[in-house]
Tab-separated table of C-alpha atoms in Angstrom:
chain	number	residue	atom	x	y	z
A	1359	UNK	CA	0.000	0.000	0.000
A	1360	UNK	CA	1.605	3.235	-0.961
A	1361	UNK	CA	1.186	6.933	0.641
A	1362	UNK	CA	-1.398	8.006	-1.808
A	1363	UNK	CA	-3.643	5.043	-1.128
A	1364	UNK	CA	-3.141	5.453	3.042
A	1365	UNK	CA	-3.848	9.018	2.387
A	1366	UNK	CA	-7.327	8.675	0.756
A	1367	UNK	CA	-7.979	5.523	3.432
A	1368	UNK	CA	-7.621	7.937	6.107
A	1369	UNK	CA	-9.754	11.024	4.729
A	1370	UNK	CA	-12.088	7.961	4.097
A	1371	UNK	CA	-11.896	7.070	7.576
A	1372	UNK	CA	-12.274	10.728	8.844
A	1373	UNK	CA	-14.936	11.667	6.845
A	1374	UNK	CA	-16.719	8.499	7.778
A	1375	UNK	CA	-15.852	9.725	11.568
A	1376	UNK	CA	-17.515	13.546	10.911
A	1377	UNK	CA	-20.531	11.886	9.231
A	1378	UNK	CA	-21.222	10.067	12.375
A	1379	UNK	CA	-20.946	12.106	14.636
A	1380	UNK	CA	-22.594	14.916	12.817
A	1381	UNK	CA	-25.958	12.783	12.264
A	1382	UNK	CA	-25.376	11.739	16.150
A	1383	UNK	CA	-25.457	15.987	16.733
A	1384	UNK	CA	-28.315	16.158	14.478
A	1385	UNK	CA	-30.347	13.607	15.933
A	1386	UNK	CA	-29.687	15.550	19.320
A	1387	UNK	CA	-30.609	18.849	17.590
A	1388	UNK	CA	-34.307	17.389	16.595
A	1389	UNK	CA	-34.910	15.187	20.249
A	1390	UNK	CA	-34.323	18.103	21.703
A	1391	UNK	CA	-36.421	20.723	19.801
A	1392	UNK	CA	-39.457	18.027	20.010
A	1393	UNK	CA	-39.225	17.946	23.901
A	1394	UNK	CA	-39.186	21.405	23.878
A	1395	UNK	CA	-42.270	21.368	21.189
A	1396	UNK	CA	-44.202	18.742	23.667
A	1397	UNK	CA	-43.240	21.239	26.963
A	1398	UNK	CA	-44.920	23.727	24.879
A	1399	UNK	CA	-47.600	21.571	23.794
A	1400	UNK	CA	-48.175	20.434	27.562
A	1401	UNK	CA	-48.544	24.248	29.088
A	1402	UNK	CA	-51.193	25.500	26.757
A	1403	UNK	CA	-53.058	22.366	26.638
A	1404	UNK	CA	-56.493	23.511	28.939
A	1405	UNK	CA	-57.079	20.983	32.080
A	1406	UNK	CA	-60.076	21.620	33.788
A	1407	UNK	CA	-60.057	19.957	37.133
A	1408	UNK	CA	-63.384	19.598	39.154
A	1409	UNK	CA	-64.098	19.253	42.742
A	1410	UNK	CA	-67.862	18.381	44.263
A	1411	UNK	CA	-68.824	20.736	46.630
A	1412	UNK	CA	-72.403	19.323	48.121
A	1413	UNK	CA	-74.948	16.964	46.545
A	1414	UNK	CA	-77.650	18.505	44.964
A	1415	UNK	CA	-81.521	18.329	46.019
A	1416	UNK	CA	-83.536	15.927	43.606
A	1417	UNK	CA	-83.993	17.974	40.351
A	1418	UNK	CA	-81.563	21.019	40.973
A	1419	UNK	CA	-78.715	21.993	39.186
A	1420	UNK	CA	-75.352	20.941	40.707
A	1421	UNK	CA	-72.344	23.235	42.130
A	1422	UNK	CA	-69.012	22.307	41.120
A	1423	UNK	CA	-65.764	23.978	41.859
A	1424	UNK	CA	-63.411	23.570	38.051
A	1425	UNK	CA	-60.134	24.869	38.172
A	1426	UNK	CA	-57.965	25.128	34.985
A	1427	UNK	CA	-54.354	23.860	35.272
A	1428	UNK	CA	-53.358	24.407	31.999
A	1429	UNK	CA	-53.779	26.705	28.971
A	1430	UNK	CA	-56.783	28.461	27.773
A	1431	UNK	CA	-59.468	26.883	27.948
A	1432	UNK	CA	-61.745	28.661	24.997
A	1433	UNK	CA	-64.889	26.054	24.835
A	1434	UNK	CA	-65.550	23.473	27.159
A	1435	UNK	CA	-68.045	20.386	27.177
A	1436	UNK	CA	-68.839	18.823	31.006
A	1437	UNK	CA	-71.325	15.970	31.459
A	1438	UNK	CA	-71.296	14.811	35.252
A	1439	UNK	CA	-73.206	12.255	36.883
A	1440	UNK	CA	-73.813	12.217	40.363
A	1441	UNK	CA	-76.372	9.711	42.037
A	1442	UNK	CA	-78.872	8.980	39.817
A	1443	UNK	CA	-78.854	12.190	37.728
A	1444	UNK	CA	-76.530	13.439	34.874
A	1445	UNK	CA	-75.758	17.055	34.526
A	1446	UNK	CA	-74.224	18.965	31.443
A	1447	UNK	CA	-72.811	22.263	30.961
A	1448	UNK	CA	-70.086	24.186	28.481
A	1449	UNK	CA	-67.543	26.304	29.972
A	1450	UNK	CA	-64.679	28.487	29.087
A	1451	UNK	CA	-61.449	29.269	31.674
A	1452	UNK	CA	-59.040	31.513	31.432
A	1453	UNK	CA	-54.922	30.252	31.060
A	1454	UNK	CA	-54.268	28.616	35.073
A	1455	UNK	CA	-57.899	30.058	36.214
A	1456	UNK	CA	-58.210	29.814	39.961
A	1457	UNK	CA	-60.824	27.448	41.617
A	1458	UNK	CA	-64.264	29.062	40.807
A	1459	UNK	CA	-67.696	27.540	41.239
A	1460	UNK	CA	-70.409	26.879	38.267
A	1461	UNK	CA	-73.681	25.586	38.129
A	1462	UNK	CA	-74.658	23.112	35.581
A	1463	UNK	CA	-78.270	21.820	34.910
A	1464	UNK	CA	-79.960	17.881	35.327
A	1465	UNK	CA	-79.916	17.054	31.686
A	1466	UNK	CA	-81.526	13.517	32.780
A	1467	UNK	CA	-82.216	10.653	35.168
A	1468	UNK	CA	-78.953	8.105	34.859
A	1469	UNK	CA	-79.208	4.762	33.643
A	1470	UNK	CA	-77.233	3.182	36.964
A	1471	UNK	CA	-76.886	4.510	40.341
A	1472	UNK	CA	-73.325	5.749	41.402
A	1473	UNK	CA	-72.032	6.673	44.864
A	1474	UNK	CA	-69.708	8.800	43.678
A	1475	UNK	CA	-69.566	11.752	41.668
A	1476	UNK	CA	-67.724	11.040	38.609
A	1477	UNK	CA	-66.743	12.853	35.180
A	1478	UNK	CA	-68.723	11.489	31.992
A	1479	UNK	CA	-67.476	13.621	29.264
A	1480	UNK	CA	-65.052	16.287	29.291
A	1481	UNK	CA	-63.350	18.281	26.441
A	1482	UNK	CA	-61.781	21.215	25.976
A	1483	UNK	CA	-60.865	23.566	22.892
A	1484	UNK	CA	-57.903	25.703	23.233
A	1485	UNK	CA	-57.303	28.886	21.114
A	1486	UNK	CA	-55.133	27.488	19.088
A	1487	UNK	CA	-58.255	25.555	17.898
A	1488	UNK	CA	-57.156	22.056	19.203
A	1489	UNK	CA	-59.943	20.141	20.425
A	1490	UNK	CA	-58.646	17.485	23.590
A	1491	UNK	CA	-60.475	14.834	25.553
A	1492	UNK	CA	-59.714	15.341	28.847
A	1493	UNK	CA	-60.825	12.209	30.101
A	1494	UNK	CA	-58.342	10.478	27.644
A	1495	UNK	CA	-54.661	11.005	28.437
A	1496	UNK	CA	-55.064	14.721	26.864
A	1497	UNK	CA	-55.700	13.103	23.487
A	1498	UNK	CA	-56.325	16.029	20.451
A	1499	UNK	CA	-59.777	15.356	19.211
A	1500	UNK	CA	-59.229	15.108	14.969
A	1501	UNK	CA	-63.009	15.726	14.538
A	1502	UNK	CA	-65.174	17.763	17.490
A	1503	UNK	CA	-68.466	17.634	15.979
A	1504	UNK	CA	-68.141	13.602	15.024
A	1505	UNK	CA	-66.186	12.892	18.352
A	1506	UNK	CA	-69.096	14.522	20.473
A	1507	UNK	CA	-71.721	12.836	18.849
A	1508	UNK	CA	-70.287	9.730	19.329
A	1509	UNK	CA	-70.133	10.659	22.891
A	1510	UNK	CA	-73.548	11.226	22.955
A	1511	UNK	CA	-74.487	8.153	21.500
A	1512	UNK	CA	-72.621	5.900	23.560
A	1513	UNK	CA	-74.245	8.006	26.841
A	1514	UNK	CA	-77.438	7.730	25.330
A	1515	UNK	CA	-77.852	11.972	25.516
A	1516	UNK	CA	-77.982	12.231	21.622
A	1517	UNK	CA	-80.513	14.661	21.227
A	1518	UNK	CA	-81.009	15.863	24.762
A	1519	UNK	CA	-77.764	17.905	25.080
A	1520	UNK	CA	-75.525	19.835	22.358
A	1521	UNK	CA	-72.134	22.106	22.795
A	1522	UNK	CA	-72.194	24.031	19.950
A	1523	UNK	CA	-69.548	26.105	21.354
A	1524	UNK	CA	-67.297	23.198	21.305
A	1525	UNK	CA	-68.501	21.617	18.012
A	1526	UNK	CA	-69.226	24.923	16.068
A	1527	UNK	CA	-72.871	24.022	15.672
A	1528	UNK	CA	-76.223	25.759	16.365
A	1529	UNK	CA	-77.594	25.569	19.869
């Protein structure tokens, strides 16, 4: 093997080096700008968080303290059940809102008795226009208007409540 050929062998070899660790730096460069993406993603993302404050008489609305820990919340879709009645409301929060208490209507007698007071449906849009399901790990909601009816359906409420604010229908 002569100088020449050990010459090109090792700018072979380096190059082959710089490519690896360049795609190594690259690869570093893009993990890092889509955890910082999904930070981003996380603090604007609207979480509602409800607490129970008292049980409702038979046929009254029912008093719920939401809180939002997240982003924005511009258009909201609740559907509680508590006992043997379900309640539904909409609601909007502002970015990180503070504890505050609502009122949301008996939309209908429940199919099964609970003891406790437990979440239904919940979905929030932000102002970016992302729809989520709350109740699902944060998962973004591809189709509102579809997804909620679906919800509906399967909670046997199609027809007796609507979140047009949340869908962009008609009330």
């Amino acid at each position: 093997m002569g100088t020449e050929q050990l010459l090109v062998a090792l700018g072979a070899a380096a190059a082959l080096w710089a490519a690896v660790f360049a795609t190594r730096a690259d690869f570093a460069t893009r993990r890092a700008k889509a955890d910082a993406q999904r930070r981003w993603d996380e603090s604007i993302r609207p979480l509602p968080h409800f607490t129970f404050t008292s049980a409702p008489a038979v046929g009254q609305p029912i008093e719920v303290d939401v809180e939002n820990l997240g982003g924005t919340l511009a258009a909201g879709a609740v559907i509680l059940q508590h006992g043997d009645d379900l309640f539904a409301g909409e609601l909007t929060l502002p970015e990180k809102a503070p504890a505050r208490r609502i009122v949301l209507a008996p939309v209908l007698k429940a199919w099964q008795r609970t003891n406790q007071p437990r979440c239904l449906l919940l979905a929030g849009r932000d102002i970016s226009g992302r729809t989520w399901d709350c109740l699902d790990g944060m998962k973004v909601i591809k189709d509102p208007r579809r997804w909620v009816a679906g919800q509906l359906r399967e909670l046997r409420l199609q027809g007796v409540v609507d979140f047009p604010s949340l869908t962009g229908g008609k009330s």
